[in-house]
PDB file of C-alpha atoms in Angstrom:
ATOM      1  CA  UNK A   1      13.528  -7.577  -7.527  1.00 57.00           C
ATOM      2  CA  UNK A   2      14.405  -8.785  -3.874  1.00 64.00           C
ATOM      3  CA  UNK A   3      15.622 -12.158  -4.732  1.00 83.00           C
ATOM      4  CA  UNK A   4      13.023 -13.458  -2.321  1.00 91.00           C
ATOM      5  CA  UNK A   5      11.017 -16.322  -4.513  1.00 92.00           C
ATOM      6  CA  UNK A   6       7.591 -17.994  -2.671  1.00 95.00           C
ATOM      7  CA  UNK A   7       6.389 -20.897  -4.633  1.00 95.00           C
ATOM      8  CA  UNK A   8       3.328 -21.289  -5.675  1.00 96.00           C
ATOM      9  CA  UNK A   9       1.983 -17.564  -6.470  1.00 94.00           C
ATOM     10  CA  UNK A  10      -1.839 -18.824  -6.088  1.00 95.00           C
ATOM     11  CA  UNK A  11      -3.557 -21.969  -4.412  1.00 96.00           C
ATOM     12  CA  UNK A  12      -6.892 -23.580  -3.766  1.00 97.00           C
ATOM     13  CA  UNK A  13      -7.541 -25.503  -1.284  1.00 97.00           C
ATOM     14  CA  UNK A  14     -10.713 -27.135   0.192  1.00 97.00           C
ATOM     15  CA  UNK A  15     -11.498 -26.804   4.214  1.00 97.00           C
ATOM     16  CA  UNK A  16      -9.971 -29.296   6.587  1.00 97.00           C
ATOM     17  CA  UNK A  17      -6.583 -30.057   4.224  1.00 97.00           C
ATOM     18  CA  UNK A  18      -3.353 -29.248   5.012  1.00 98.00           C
ATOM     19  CA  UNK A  19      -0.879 -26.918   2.529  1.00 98.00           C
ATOM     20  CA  UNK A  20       2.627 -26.054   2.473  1.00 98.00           C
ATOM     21  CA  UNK A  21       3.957 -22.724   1.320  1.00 98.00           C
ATOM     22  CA  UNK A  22       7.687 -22.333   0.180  1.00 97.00           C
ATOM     23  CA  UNK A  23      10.379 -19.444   0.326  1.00 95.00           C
ATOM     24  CA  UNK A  24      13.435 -19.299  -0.815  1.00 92.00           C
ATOM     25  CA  UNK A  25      16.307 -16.760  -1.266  1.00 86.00           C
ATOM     26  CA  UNK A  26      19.396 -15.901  -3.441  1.00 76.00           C
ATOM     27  CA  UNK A  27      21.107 -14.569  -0.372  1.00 72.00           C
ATOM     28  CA  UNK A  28      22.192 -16.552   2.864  1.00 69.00           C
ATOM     29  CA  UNK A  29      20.127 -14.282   4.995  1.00 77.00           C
ATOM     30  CA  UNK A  30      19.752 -16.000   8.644  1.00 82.00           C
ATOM     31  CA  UNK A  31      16.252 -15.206   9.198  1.00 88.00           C
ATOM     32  CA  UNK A  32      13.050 -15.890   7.597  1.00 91.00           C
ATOM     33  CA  UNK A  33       9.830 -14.804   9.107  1.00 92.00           C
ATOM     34  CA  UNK A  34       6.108 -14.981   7.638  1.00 95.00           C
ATOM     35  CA  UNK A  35       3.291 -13.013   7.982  1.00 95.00           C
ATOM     36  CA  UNK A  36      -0.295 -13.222   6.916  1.00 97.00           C
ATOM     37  CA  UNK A  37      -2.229 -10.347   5.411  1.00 94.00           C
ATOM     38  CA  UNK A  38      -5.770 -10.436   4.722  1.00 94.00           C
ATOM     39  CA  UNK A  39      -7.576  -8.413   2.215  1.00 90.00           C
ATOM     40  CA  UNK A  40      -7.597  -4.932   2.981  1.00 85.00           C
ATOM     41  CA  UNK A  41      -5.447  -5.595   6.194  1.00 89.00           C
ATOM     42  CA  UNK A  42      -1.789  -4.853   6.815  1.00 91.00           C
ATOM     43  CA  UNK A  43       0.123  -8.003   7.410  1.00 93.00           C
ATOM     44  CA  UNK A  44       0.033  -9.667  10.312  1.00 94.00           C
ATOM     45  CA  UNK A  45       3.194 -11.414  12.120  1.00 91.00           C
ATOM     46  CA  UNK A  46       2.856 -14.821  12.029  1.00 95.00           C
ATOM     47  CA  UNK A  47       6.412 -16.352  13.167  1.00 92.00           C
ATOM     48  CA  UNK A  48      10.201 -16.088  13.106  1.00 90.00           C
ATOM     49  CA  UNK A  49      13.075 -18.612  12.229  1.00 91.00           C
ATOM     50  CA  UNK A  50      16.637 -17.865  13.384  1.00 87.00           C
ATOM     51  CA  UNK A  51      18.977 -20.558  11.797  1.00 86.00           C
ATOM     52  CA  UNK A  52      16.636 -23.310  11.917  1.00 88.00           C
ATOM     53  CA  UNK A  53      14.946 -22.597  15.212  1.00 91.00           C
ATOM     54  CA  UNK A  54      11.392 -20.270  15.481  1.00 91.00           C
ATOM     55  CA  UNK A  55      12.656 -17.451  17.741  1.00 87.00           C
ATOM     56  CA  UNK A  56       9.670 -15.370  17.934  1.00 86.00           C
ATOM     57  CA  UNK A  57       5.477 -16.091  17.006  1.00 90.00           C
ATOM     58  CA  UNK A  58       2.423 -13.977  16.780  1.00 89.00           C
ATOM     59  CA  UNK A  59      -1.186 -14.540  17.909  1.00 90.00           C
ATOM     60  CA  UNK A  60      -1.339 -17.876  15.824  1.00 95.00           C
ATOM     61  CA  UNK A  61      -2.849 -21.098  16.359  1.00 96.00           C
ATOM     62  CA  UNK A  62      -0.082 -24.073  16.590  1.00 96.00           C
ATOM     63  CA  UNK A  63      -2.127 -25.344  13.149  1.00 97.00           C
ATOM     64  CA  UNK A  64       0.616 -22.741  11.854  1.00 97.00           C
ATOM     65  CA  UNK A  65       4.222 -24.362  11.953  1.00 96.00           C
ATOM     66  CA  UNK A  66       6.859 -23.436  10.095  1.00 95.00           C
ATOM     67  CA  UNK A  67      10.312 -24.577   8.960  1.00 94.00           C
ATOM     68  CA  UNK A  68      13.745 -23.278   8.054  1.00 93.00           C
ATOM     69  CA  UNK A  69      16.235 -25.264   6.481  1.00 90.00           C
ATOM     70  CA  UNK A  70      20.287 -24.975   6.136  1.00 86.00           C
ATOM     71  CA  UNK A  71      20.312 -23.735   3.206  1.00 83.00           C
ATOM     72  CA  UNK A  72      17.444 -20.840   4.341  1.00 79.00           C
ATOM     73  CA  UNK A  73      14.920 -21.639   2.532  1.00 90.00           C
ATOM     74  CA  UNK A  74      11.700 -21.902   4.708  1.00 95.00           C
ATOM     75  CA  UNK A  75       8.477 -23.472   4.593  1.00 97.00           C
ATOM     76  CA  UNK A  76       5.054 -22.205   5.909  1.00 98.00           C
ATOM     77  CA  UNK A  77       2.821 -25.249   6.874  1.00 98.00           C
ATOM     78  CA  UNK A  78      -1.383 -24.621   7.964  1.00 98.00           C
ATOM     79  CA  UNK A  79      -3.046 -27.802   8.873  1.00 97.00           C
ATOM     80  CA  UNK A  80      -7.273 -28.273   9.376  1.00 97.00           C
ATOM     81  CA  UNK A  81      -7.304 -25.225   6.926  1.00 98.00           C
ATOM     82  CA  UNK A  82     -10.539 -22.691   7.911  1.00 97.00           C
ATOM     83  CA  UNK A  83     -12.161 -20.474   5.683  1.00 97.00           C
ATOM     84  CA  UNK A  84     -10.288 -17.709   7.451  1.00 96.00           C
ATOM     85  CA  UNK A  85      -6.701 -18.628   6.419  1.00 97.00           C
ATOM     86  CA  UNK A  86      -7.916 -17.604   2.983  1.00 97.00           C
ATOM     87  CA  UNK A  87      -5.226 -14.657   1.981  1.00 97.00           C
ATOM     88  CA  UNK A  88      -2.083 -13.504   0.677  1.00 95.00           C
ATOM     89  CA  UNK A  89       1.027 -15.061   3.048  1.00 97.00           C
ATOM     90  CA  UNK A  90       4.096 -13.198   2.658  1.00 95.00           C
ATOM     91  CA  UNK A  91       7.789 -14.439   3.343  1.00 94.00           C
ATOM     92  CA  UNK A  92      10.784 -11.910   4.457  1.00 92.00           C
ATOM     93  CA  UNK A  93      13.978 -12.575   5.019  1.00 91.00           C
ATOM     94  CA  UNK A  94      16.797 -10.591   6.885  1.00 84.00           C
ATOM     95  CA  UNK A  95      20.097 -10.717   8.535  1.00 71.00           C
ATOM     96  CA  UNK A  96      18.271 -10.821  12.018  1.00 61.00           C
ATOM     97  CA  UNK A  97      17.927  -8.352  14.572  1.00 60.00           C
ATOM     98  CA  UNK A  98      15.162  -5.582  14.909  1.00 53.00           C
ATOM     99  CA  UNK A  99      15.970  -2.617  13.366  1.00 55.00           C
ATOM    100  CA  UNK A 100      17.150  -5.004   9.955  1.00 70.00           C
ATOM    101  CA  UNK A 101      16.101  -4.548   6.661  1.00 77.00           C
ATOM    102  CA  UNK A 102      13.489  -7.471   5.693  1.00 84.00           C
ATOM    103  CA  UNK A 103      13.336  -8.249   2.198  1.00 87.00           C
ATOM    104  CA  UNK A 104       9.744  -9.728   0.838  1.00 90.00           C
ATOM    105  CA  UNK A 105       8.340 -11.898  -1.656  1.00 91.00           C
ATOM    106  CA  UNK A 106       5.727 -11.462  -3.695  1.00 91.00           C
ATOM    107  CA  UNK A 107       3.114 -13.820  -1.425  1.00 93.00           C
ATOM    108  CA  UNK A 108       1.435 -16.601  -1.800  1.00 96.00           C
ATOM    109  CA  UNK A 109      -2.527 -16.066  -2.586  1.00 96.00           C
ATOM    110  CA  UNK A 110      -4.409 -18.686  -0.623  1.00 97.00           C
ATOM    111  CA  UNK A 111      -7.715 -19.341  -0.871  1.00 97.00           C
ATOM    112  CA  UNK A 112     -10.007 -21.791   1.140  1.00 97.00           C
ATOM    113  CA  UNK A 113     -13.025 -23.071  -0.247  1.00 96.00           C
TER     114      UNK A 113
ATOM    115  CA  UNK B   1       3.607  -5.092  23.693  1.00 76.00           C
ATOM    116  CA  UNK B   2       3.754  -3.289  20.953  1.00 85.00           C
ATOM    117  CA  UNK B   3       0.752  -1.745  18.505  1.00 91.00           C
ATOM    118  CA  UNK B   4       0.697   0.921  15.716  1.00 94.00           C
ATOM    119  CA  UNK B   5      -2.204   3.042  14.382  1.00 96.00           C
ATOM    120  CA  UNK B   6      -2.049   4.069  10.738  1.00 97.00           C
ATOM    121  CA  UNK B   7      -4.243   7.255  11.282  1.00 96.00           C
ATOM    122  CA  UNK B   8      -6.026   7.286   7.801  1.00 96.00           C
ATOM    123  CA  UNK B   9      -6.937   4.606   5.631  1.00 95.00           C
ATOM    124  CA  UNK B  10      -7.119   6.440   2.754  1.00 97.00           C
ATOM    125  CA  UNK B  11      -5.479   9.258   1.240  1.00 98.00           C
ATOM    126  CA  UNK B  12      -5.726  11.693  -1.608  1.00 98.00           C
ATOM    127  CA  UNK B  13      -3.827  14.177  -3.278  1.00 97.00           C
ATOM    128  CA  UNK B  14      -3.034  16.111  -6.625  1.00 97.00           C
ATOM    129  CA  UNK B  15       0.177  15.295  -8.529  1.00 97.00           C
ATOM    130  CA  UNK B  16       2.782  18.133  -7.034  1.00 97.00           C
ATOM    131  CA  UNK B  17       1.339  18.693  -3.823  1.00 97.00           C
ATOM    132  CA  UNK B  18       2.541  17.346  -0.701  1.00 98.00           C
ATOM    133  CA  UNK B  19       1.790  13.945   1.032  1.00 98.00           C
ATOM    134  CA  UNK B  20       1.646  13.324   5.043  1.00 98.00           C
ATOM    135  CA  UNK B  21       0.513   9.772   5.715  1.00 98.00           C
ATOM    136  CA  UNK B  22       0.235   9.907   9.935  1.00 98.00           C
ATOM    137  CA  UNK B  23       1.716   6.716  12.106  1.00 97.00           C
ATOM    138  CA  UNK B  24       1.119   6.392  15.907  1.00 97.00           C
ATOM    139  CA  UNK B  25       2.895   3.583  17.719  1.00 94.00           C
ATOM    140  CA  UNK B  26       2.726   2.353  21.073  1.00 92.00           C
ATOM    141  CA  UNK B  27       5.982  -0.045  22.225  1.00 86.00           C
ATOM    142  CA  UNK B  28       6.909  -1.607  25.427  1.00 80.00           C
ATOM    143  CA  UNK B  29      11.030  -1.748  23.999  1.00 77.00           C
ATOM    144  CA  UNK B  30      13.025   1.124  22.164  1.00 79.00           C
ATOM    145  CA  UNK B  31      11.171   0.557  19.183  1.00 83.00           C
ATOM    146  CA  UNK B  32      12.475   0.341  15.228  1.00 88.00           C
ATOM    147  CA  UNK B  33      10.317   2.079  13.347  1.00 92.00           C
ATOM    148  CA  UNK B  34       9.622   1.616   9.375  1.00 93.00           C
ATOM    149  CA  UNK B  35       7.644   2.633   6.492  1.00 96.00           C
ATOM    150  CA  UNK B  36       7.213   0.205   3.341  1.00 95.00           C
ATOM    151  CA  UNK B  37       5.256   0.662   0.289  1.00 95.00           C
ATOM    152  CA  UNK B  38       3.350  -1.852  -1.659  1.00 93.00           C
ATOM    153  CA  UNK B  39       2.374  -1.758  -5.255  1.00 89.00           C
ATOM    154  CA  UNK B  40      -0.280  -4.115  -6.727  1.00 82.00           C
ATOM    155  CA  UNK B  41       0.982  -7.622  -7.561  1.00 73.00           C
ATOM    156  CA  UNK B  42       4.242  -6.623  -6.131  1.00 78.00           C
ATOM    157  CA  UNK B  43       5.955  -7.143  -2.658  1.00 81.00           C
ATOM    158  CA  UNK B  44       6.384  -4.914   0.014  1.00 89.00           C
ATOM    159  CA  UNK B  45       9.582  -2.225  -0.534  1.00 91.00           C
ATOM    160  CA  UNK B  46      11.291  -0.622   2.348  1.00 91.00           C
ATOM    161  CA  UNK B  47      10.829   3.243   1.957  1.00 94.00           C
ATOM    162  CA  UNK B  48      12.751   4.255   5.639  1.00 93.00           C
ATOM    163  CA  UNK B  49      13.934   3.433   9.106  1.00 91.00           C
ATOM    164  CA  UNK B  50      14.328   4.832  12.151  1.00 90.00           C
ATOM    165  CA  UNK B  51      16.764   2.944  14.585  1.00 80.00           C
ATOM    166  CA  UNK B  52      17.439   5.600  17.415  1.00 75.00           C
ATOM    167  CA  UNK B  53      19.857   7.694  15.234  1.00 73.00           C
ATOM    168  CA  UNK B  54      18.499  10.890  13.327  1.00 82.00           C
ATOM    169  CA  UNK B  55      14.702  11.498  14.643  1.00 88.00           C
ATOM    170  CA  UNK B  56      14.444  12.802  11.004  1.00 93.00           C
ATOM    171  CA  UNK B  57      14.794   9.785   8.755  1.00 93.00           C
ATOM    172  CA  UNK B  58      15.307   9.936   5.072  1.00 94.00           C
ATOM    173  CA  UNK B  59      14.093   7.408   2.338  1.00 93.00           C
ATOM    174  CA  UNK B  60      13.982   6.219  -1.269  1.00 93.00           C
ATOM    175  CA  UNK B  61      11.920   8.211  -3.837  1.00 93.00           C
ATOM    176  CA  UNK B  62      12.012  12.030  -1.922  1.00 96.00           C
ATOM    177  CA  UNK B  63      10.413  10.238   1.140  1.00 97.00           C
ATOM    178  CA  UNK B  64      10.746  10.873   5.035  1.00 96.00           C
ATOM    179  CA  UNK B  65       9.596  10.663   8.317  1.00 97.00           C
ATOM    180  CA  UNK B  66      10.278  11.974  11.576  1.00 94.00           C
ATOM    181  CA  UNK B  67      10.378  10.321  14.948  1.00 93.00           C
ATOM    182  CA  UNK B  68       8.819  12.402  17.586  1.00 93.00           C
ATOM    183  CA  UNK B  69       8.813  10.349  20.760  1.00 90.00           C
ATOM    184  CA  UNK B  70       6.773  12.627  22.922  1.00 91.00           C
ATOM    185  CA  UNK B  71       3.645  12.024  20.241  1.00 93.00           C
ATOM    186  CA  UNK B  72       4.824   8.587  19.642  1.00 93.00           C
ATOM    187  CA  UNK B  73       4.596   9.073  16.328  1.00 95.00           C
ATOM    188  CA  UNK B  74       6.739   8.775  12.855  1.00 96.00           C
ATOM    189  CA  UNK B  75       4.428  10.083  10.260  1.00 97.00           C
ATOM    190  CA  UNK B  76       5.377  10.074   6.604  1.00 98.00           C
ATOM    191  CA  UNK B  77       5.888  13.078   4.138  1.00 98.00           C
ATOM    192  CA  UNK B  78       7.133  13.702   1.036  1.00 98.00           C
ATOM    193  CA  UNK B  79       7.190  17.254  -0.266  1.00 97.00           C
ATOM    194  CA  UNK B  80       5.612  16.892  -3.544  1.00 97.00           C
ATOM    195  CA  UNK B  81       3.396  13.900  -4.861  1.00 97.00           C
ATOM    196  CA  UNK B  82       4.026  11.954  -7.951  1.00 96.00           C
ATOM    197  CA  UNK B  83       1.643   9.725  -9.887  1.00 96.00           C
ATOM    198  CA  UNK B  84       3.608   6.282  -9.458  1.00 94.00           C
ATOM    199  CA  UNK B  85       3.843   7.180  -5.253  1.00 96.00           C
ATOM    200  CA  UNK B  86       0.386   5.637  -5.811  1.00 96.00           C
ATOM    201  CA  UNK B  87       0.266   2.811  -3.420  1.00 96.00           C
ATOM    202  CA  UNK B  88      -0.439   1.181  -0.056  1.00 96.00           C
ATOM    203  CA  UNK B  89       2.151   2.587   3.128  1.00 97.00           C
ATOM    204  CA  UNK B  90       2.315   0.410   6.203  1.00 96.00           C
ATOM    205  CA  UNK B  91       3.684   1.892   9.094  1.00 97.00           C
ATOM    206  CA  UNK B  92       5.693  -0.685  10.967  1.00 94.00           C
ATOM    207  CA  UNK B  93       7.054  -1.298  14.643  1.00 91.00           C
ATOM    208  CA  UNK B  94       9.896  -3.861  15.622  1.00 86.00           C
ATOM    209  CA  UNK B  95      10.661  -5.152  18.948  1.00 79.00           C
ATOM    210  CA  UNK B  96      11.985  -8.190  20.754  1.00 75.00           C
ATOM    211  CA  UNK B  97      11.666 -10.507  17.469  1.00 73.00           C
ATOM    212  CA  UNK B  98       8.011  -9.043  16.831  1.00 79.00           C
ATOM    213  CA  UNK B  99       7.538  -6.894  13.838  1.00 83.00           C
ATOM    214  CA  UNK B 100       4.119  -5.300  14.255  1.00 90.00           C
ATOM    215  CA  UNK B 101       2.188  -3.646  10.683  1.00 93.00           C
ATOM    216  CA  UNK B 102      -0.813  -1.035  10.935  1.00 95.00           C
ATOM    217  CA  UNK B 103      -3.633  -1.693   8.729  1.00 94.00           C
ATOM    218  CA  UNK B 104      -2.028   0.508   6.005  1.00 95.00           C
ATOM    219  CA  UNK B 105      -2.788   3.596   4.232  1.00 97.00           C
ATOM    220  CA  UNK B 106      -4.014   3.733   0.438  1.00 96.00           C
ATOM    221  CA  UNK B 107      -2.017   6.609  -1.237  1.00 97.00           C
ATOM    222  CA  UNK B 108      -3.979   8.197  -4.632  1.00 97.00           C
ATOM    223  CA  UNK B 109      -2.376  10.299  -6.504  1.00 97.00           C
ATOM    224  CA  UNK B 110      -4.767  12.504  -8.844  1.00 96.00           C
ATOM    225  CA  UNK B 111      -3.419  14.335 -12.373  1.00 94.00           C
TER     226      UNK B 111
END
């Protein structure tokens, strides 16, 4: 267990709505980031939080915004979904800095219909 | 920039025999380097890093890699497979708040 929690474990969703993904953990680590993976893929990077700010972002659209709150739980929010968004969205949280340990959750399955 | 190439999508091997998944990274910084493991239905599990100390890293479960900056590479071995090592690997790069994952590597582990 990494005492990383992302709520819900699987979601529908229909093209062109909006969906919120959650991530919380037992530990007051500073930094949350998320990351994307595809089927078959490795994950992809999708953005950073540093106590409440985004301090570093991958190749994604700004459709993909993301908050971190004081307590350091995070949310993952993907507006005008596309069929393309459809896959497993993982959370990972650290103490910050590069060569950190991340700890993951389990992932949200997405799918877009 | 920063970019890493999981050499082999797919690996096999015999229970007892060794494993060598191969990692080649390309990094504009003084990369951190990492392997994690991922299980069905499970998250990903650090295995090792490498974080300019030792070029010869060791990990959980009999894992390790080595760091070998001339090849750029930090492929993964362990000397002798077992049948739960069965999984996916991601090689990983980390640099300047960007964490970078290869496509992965699917381990099977035959009786």
């Amino acid at each position: 267990e990494t005492g990383v929690t992302q709520s819900p474990t699987h979601l529908i969703k229909t093209r062109g709505q909006q969906v919120t993904l959650r991530c919380s953990s037992q530990s007051g680590h500073n930094t949350v980031s998320w990351y994307q993976q595809a089927l078959g893929q490795g994950p992809q990077f999708i953005f950073q939080y540093y106590r409440e700010e985004e301090n570093g972002r991958g190749n994604f659209p700004p459709r993909f915004s993301g908050l971190q709150f004081p307590n350091y739980s995070s949310e993952l929010n993907v507006n005008a979904l596309e069929l393309d968004d459809s896959a497993l969205y993982l959370c990972a949280v650290g103490a910050g800095g590069d060569n950190e340990k991340l700890f993951f959750g389990s992932g949200t399955q997405l799918s877009v219909l | 920039a920063q970019s890493v190439t999981q050499l082999d999508s797919h690996v096999s091997v015999s229970e007892g025999t060794p494993v060598l998944l191969r990692c080649n990274y390309s990094s504009s910084y003084s990369p951190s380097l990492f392997w994690y493991v991922q299980h069905p239905n499970k998250g990903l599990q650090l295995l090792l890093k490498y974080t300019s100390a030792a070029t010869l890293v060791k990990g959980i479960n009999g894992f390790e890699a080595e760091f070998k900056k001339s090849e750029t590479s930090f492929h993964l071995t362990k000397p002798s497979a077992h049948m739960s090592d069965a999984a996916e690997y991601f090689c990983v790069v980390s640099g300047n708040n960007d964490m970078r994952f290869g496509a992965g590597t699917r381990l099977t582990v035959k009786p």
